mmCIF file of C-alpha atoms in Angstrom:
data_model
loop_
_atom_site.group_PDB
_atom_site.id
_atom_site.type_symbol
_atom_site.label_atom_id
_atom_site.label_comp_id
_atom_site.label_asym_id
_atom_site.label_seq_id
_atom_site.Cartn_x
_atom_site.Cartn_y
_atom_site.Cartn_z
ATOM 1 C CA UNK A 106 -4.142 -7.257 9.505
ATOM 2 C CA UNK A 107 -0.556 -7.313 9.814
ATOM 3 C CA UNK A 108 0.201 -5.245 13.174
ATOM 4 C CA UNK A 109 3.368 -5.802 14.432
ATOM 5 C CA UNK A 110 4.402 -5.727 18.497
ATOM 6 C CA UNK A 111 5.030 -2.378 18.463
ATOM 7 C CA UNK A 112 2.281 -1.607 16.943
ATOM 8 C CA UNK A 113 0.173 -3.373 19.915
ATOM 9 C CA UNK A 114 2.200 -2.318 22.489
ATOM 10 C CA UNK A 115 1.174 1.956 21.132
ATOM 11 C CA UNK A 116 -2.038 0.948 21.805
ATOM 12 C CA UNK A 117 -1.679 -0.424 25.386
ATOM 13 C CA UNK A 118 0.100 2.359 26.104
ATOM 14 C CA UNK A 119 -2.459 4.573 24.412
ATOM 15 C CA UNK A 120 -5.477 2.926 26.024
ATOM 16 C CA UNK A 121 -4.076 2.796 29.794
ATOM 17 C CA UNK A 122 -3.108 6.622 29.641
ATOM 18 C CA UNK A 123 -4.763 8.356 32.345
ATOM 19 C CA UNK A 124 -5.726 11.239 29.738
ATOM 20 C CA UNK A 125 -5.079 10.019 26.229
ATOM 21 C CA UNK A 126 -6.316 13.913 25.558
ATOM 22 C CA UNK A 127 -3.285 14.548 26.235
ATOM 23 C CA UNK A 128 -1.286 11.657 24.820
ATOM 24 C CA UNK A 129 1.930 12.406 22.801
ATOM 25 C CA UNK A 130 1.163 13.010 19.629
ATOM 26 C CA UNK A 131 3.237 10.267 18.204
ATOM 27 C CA UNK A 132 1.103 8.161 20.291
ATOM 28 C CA UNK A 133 -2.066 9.102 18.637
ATOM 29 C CA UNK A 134 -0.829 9.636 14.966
ATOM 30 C CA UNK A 135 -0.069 5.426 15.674
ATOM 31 C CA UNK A 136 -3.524 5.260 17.178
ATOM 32 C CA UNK A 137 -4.807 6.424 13.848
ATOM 33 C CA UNK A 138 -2.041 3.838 12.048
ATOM 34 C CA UNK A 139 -3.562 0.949 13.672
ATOM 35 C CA UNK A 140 -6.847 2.081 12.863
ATOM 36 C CA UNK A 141 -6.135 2.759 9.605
ATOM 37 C CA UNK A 142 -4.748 -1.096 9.181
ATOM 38 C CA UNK A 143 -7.895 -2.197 10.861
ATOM 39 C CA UNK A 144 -9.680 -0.812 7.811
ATOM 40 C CA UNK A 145 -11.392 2.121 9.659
ATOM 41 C CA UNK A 146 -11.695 5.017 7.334
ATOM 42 C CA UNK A 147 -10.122 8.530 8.662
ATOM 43 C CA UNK A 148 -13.865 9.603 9.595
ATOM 44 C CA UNK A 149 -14.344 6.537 11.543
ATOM 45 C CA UNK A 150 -11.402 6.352 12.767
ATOM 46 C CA UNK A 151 -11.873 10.094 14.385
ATOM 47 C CA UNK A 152 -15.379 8.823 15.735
ATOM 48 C CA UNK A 153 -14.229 5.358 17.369
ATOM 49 C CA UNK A 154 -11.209 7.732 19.209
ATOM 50 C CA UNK A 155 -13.211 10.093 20.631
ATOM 51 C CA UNK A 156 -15.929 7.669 21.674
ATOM 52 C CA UNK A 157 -12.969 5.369 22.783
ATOM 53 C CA UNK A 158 -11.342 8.273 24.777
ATOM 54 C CA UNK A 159 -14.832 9.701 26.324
ATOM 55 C CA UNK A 160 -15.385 6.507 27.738
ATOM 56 C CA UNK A 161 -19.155 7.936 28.049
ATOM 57 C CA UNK A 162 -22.728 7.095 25.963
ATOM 58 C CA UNK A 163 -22.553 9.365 24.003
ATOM 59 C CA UNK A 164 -25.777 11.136 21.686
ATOM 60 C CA UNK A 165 -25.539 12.045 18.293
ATOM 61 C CA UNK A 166 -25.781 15.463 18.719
ATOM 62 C CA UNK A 167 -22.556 14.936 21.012
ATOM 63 C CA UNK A 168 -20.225 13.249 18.820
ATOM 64 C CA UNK A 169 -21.262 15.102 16.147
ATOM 65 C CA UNK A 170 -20.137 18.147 17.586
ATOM 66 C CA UNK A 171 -17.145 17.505 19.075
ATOM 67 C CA UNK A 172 -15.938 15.484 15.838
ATOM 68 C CA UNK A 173 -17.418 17.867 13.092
ATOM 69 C CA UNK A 174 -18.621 14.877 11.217
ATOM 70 C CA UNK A 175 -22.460 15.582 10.248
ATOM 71 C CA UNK A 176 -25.070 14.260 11.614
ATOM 72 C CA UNK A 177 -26.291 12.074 8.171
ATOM 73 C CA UNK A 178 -22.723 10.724 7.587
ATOM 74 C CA UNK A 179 -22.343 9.976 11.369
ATOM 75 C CA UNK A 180 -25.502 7.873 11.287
ATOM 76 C CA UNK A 181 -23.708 5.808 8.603
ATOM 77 C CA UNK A 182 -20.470 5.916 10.616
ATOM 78 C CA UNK A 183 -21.937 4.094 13.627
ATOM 79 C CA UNK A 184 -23.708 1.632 12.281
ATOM 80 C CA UNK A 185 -20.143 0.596 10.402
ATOM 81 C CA UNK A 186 -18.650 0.507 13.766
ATOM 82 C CA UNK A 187 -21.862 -1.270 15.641
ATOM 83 C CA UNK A 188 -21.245 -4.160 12.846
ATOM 84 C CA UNK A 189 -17.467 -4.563 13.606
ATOM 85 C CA UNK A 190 -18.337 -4.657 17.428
ATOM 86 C CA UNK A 191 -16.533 -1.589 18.071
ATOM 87 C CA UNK A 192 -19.174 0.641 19.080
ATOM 88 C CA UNK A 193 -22.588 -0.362 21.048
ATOM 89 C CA UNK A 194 -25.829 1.461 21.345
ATOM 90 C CA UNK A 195 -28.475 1.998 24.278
ATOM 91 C CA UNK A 196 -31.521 4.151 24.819
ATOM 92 C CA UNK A 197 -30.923 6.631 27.557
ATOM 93 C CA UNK A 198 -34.228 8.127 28.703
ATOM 94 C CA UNK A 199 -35.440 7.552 25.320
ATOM 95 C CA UNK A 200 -32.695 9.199 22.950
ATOM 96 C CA UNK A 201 -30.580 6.704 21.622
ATOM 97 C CA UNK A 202 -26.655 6.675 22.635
ATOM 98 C CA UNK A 203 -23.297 5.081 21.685
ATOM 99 C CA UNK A 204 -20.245 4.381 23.312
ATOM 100 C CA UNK A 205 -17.150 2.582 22.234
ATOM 101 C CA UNK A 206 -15.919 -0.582 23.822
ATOM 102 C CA UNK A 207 -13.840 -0.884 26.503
ATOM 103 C CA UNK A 208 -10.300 0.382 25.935
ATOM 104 C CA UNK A 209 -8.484 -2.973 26.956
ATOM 105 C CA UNK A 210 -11.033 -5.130 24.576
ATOM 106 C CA UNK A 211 -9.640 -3.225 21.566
ATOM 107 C CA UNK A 212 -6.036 -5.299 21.783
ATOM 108 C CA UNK A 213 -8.350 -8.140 21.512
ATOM 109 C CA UNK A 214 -10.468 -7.442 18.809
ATOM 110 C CA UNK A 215 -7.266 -6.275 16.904
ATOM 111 C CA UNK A 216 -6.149 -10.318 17.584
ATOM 112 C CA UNK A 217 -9.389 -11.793 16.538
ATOM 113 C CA UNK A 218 -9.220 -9.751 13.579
ATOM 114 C CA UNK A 219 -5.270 -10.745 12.558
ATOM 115 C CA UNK A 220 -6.492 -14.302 13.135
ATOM 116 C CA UNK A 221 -9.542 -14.177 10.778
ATOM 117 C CA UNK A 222 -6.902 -12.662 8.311
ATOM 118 C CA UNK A 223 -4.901 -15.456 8.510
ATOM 119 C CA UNK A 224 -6.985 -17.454 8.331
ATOM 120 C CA UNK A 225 -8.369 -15.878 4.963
ATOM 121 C CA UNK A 226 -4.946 -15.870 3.632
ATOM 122 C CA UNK A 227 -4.634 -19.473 3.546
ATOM 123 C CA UNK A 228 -7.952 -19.938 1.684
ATOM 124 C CA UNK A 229 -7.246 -17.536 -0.999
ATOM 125 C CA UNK A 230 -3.973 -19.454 -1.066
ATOM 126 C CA UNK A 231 -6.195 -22.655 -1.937
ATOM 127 C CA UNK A 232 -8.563 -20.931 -4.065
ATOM 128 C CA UNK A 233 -5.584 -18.716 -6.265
ATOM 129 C CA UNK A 234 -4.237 -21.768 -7.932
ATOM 130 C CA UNK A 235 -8.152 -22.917 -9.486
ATOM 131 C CA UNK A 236 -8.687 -19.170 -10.433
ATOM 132 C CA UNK A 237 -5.671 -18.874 -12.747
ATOM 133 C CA UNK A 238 -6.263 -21.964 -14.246
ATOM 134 C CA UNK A 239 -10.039 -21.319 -14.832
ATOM 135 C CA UNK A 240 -8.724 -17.588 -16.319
ATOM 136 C CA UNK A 241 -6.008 -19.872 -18.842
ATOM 137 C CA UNK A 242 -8.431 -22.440 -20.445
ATOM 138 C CA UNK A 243 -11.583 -19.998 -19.977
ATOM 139 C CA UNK A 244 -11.468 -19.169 -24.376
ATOM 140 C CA UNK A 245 -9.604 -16.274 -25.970
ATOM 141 C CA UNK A 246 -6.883 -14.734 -24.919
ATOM 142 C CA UNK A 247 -7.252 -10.987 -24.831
ATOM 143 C CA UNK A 248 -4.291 -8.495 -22.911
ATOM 144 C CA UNK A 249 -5.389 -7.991 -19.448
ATOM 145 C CA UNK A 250 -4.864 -4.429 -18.270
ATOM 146 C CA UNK A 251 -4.679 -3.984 -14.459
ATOM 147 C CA UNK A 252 -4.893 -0.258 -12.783
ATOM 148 C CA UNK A 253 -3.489 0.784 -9.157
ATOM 149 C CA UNK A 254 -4.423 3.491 -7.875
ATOM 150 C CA UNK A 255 -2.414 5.695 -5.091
ATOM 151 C CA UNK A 256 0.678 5.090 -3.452
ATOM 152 C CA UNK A 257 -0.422 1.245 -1.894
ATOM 153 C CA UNK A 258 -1.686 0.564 -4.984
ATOM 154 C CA UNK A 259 1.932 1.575 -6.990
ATOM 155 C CA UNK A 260 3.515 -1.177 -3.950
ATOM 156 C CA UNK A 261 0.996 -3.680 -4.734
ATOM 157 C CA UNK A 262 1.819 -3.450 -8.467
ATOM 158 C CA UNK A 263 5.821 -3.544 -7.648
ATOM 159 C CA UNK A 264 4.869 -6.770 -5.038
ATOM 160 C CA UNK A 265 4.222 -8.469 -8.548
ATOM 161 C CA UNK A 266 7.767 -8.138 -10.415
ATOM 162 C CA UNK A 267 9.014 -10.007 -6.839
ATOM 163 C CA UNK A 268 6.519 -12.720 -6.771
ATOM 164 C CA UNK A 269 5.229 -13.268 -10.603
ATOM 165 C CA UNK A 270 8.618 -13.136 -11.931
ATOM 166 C CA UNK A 271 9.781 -16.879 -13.053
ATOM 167 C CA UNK A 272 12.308 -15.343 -14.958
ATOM 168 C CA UNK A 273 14.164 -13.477 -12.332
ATOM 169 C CA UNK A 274 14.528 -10.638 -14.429
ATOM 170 C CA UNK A 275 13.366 -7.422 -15.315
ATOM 171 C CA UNK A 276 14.034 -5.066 -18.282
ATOM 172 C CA UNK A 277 13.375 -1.117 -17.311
ATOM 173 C CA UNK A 278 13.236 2.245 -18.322
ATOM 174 C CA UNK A 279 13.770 4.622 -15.173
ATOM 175 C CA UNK A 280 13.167 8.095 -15.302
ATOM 176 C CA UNK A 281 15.998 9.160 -12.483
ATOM 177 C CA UNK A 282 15.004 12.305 -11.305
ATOM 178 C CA UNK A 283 11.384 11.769 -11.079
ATOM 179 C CA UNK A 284 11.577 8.495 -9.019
ATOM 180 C CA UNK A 285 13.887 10.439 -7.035
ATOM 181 C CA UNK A 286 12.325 13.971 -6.601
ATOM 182 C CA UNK A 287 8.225 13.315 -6.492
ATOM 183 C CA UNK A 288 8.786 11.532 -3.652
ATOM 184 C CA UNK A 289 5.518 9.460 -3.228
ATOM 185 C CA UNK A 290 6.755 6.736 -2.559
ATOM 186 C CA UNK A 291 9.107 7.082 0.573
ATOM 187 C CA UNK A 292 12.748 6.196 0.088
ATOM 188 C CA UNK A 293 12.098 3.593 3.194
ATOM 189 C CA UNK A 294 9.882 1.214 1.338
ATOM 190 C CA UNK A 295 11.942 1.807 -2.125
ATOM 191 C CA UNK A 296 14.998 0.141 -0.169
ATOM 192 C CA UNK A 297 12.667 -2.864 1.219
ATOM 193 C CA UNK A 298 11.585 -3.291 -2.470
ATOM 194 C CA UNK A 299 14.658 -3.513 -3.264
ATOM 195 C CA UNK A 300 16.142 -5.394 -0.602
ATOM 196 C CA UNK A 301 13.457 -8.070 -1.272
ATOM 197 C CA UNK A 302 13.658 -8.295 -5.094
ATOM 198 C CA UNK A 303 17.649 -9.113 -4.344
ATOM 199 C CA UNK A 304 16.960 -11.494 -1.601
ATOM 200 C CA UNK A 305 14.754 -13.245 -4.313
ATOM 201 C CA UNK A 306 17.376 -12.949 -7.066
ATOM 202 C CA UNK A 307 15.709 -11.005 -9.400
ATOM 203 C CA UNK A 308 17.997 -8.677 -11.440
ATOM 204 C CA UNK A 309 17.457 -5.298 -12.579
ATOM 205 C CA UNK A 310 18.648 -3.933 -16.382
ATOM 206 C CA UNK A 311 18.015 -0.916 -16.638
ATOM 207 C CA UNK A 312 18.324 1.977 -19.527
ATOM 208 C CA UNK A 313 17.926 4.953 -17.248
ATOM 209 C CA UNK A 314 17.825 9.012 -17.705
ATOM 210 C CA UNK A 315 20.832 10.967 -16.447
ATOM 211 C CA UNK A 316 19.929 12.853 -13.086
ATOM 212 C CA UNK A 317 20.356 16.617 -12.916
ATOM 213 C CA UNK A 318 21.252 16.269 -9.199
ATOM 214 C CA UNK A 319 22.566 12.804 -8.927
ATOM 215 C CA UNK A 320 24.435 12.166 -11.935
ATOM 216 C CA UNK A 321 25.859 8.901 -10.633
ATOM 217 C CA UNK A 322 23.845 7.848 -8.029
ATOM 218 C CA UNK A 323 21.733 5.401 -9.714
ATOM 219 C CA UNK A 324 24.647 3.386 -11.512
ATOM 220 C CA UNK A 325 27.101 3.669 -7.608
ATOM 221 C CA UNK A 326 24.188 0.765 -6.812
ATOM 222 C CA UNK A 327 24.242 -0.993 -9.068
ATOM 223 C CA UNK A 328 26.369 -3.899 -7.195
ATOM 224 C CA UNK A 329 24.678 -3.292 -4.069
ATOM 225 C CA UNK A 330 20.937 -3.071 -5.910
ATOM 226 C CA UNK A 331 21.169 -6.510 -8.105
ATOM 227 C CA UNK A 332 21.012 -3.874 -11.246
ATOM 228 C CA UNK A 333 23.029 -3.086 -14.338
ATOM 229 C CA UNK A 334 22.552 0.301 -15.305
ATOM 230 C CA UNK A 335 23.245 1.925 -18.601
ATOM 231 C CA UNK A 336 22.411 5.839 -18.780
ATOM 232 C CA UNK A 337 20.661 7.754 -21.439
ATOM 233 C CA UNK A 338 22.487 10.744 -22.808
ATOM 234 C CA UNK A 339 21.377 13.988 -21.437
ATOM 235 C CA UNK A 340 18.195 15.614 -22.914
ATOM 236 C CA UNK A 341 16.591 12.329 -23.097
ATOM 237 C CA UNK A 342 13.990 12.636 -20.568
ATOM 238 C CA UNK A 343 10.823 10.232 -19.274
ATOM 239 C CA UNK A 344 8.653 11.194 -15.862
ATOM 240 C CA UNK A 345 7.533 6.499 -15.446
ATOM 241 C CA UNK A 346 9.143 3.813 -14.716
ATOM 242 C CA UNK A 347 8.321 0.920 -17.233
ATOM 243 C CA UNK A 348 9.026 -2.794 -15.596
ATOM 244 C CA UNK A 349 9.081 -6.098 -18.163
ATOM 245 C CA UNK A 350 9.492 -9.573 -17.103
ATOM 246 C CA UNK A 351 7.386 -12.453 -18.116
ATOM 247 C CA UNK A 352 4.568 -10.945 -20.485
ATOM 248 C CA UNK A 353 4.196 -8.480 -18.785
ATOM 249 C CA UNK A 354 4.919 -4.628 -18.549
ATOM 250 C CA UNK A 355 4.095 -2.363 -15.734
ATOM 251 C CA UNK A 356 4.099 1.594 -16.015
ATOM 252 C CA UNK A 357 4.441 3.509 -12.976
ATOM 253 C CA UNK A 358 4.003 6.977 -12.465
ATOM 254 C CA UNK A 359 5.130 8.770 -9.446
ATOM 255 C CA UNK A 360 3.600 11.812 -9.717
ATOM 256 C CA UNK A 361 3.184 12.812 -6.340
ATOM 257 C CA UNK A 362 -0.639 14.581 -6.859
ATOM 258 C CA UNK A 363 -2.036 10.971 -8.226
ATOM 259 C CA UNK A 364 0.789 7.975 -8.098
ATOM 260 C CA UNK A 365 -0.531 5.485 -10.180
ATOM 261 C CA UNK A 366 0.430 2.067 -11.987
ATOM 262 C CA UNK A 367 -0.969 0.126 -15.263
ATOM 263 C CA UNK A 368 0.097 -3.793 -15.461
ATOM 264 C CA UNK A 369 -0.627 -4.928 -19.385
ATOM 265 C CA UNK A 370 -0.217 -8.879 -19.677
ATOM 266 C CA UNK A 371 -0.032 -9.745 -23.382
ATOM 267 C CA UNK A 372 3.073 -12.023 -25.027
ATOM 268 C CA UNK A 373 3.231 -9.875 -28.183
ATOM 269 C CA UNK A 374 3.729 -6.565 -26.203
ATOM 270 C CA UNK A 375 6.050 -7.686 -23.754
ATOM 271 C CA UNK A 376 8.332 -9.580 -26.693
ATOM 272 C CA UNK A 377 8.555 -5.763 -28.630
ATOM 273 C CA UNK A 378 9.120 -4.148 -25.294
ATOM 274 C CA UNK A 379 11.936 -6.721 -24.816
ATOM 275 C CA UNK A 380 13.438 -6.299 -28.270
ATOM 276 C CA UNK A 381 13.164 -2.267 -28.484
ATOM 277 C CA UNK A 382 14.848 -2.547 -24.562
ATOM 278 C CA UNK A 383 17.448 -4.834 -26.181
ATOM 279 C CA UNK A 384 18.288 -2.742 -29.365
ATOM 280 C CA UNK A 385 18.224 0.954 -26.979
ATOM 281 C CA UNK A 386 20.315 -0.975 -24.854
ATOM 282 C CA UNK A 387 23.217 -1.906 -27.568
ATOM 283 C CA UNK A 388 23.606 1.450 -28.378
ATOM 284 C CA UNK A 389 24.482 2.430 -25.093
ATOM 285 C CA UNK A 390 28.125 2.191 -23.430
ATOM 286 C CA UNK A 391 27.966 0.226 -20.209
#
């Protein structure tokens, strides 16, 4: 639950609107951010707003209508919402309704909620430490293959060569153009990647392809990026990313229809990928 100040301070401004109908629509595409981070899905998200902005007990029939969700997936919908104490219920001359809470109460279930998380943070923090050591004594080691899915899970695969990375260094094959053209992954978050895997002096060597566009953009950063960059001829061409540190190697792909990543843990893999990085990397001139 990590909402920031401006993130609450959208939603104050959003909820005491005098016709958030009418809102900018910045205003509501944050609405829908701080939704999203409260772990609504996009069709409950679209129910809770116009509940929230009707202000009315609403039937079925109603919302279902005027939010083109169906009446069998709504039913499902609300009762989500009833259980996060987001939406109540009451019988209205015998049909049942729904309306949304009040518009100020919202700030303060987002606070509860970043509290709870907190507060859950700290006891997987306690809990972590007894689960890896469980996983290393628990009988034969076989390689443990990890998949992320979509763009957050491509970050949350990245988060790992930061925080898993005794080391402090990583041995890569970048393929230039695709990193840099798909465009999945905004440039925004690729800077506070690497602005964070600098801060926590981890260094980058990379063997990298030559970019049709940007034939020296990658190795210009090198001082500024923590990275030492040797180039691949041209014609050698790759559309991943392949990170190794540790025993580890993660393949990313970019592609912008399905971004996904693969983490393999396994000693023996990561010591070839090392040596084959090592002998591709004497060939080439700095």
């Amino acid at each position: 639950m990590a909402l920031d100040k401006s993130q609450c301070f959208v939603v104050i401004l959003l909820l005491n609107s005098d016709n958030s109908m009418h809102a900018p629509r910045l205003m509501q595409h944050n609405l829908n951010e701080v939704l999203e981070h409260l772990g609504l899905s996009a069709s409950e998200g679209q129910v809770f707003t116009y509940l929230l902005e009707s202000g009315r007990a609403e039937r079925i029939s109603t919302i279902s209508k005027n939010t083109k969700v169906n009446r069998t997936t709504l039913y499902g919908i609300l009762k989500t919402l009833s259980k996060r104490g987001l939406v109540s219920s009451v019988e209205d001359g015998g049909i049942l309704t729904y309306r949304s809470i009040q518009p100020h109460l919202l700030v303060d279930y987002i606070e509860r909620s970043r509290e709870r998380l907190s507060s859950d943070i700290e006891r997987v923090r306690d809990i972590v430490p007894v689960i890896e050591q469980v996983r290393k004594t628990g009988g034969k080691a076989y390689p443990a293959i990890q998949y992320f899915d979509g763009v957050e899970g491509l970050k949350q695969a990245y988060e790992d060569t930061i925080r898993n990375n005794s080391s402090k260094v990583i041995y890569g094959f970048t393929g230039t153009d695709t990193v840099l053209s798909e465009k999945s992954i905004d440039m925004d978050w690729i800077e506070y990647y690497i602005a964070r895997r600098k801060k926590a002096g981890v260094e980058f060597l990379d063997i990298a392809t030559a970019s049709k566009n940007e034939p020296h953009w990658i190795k210009a950063r090198d001082s500024k990026d923590f990275r030492l960059t040797k180039v691949l001829p041209p014609g050698f061409d790759f559309d991943i990313e392949l990170a190794i540190y540790e025993n580890k190697i993660l393949i990313a792909s970019f592609a912008k229809e399905h971004p996904l990543a693969v983490l393999i843990e396994d000693e023996k893999v990561a010591k070839t990928m090392k040596e084959l990085f090592r002998y591709i990397d004497s060939t080439l001139s700095a």
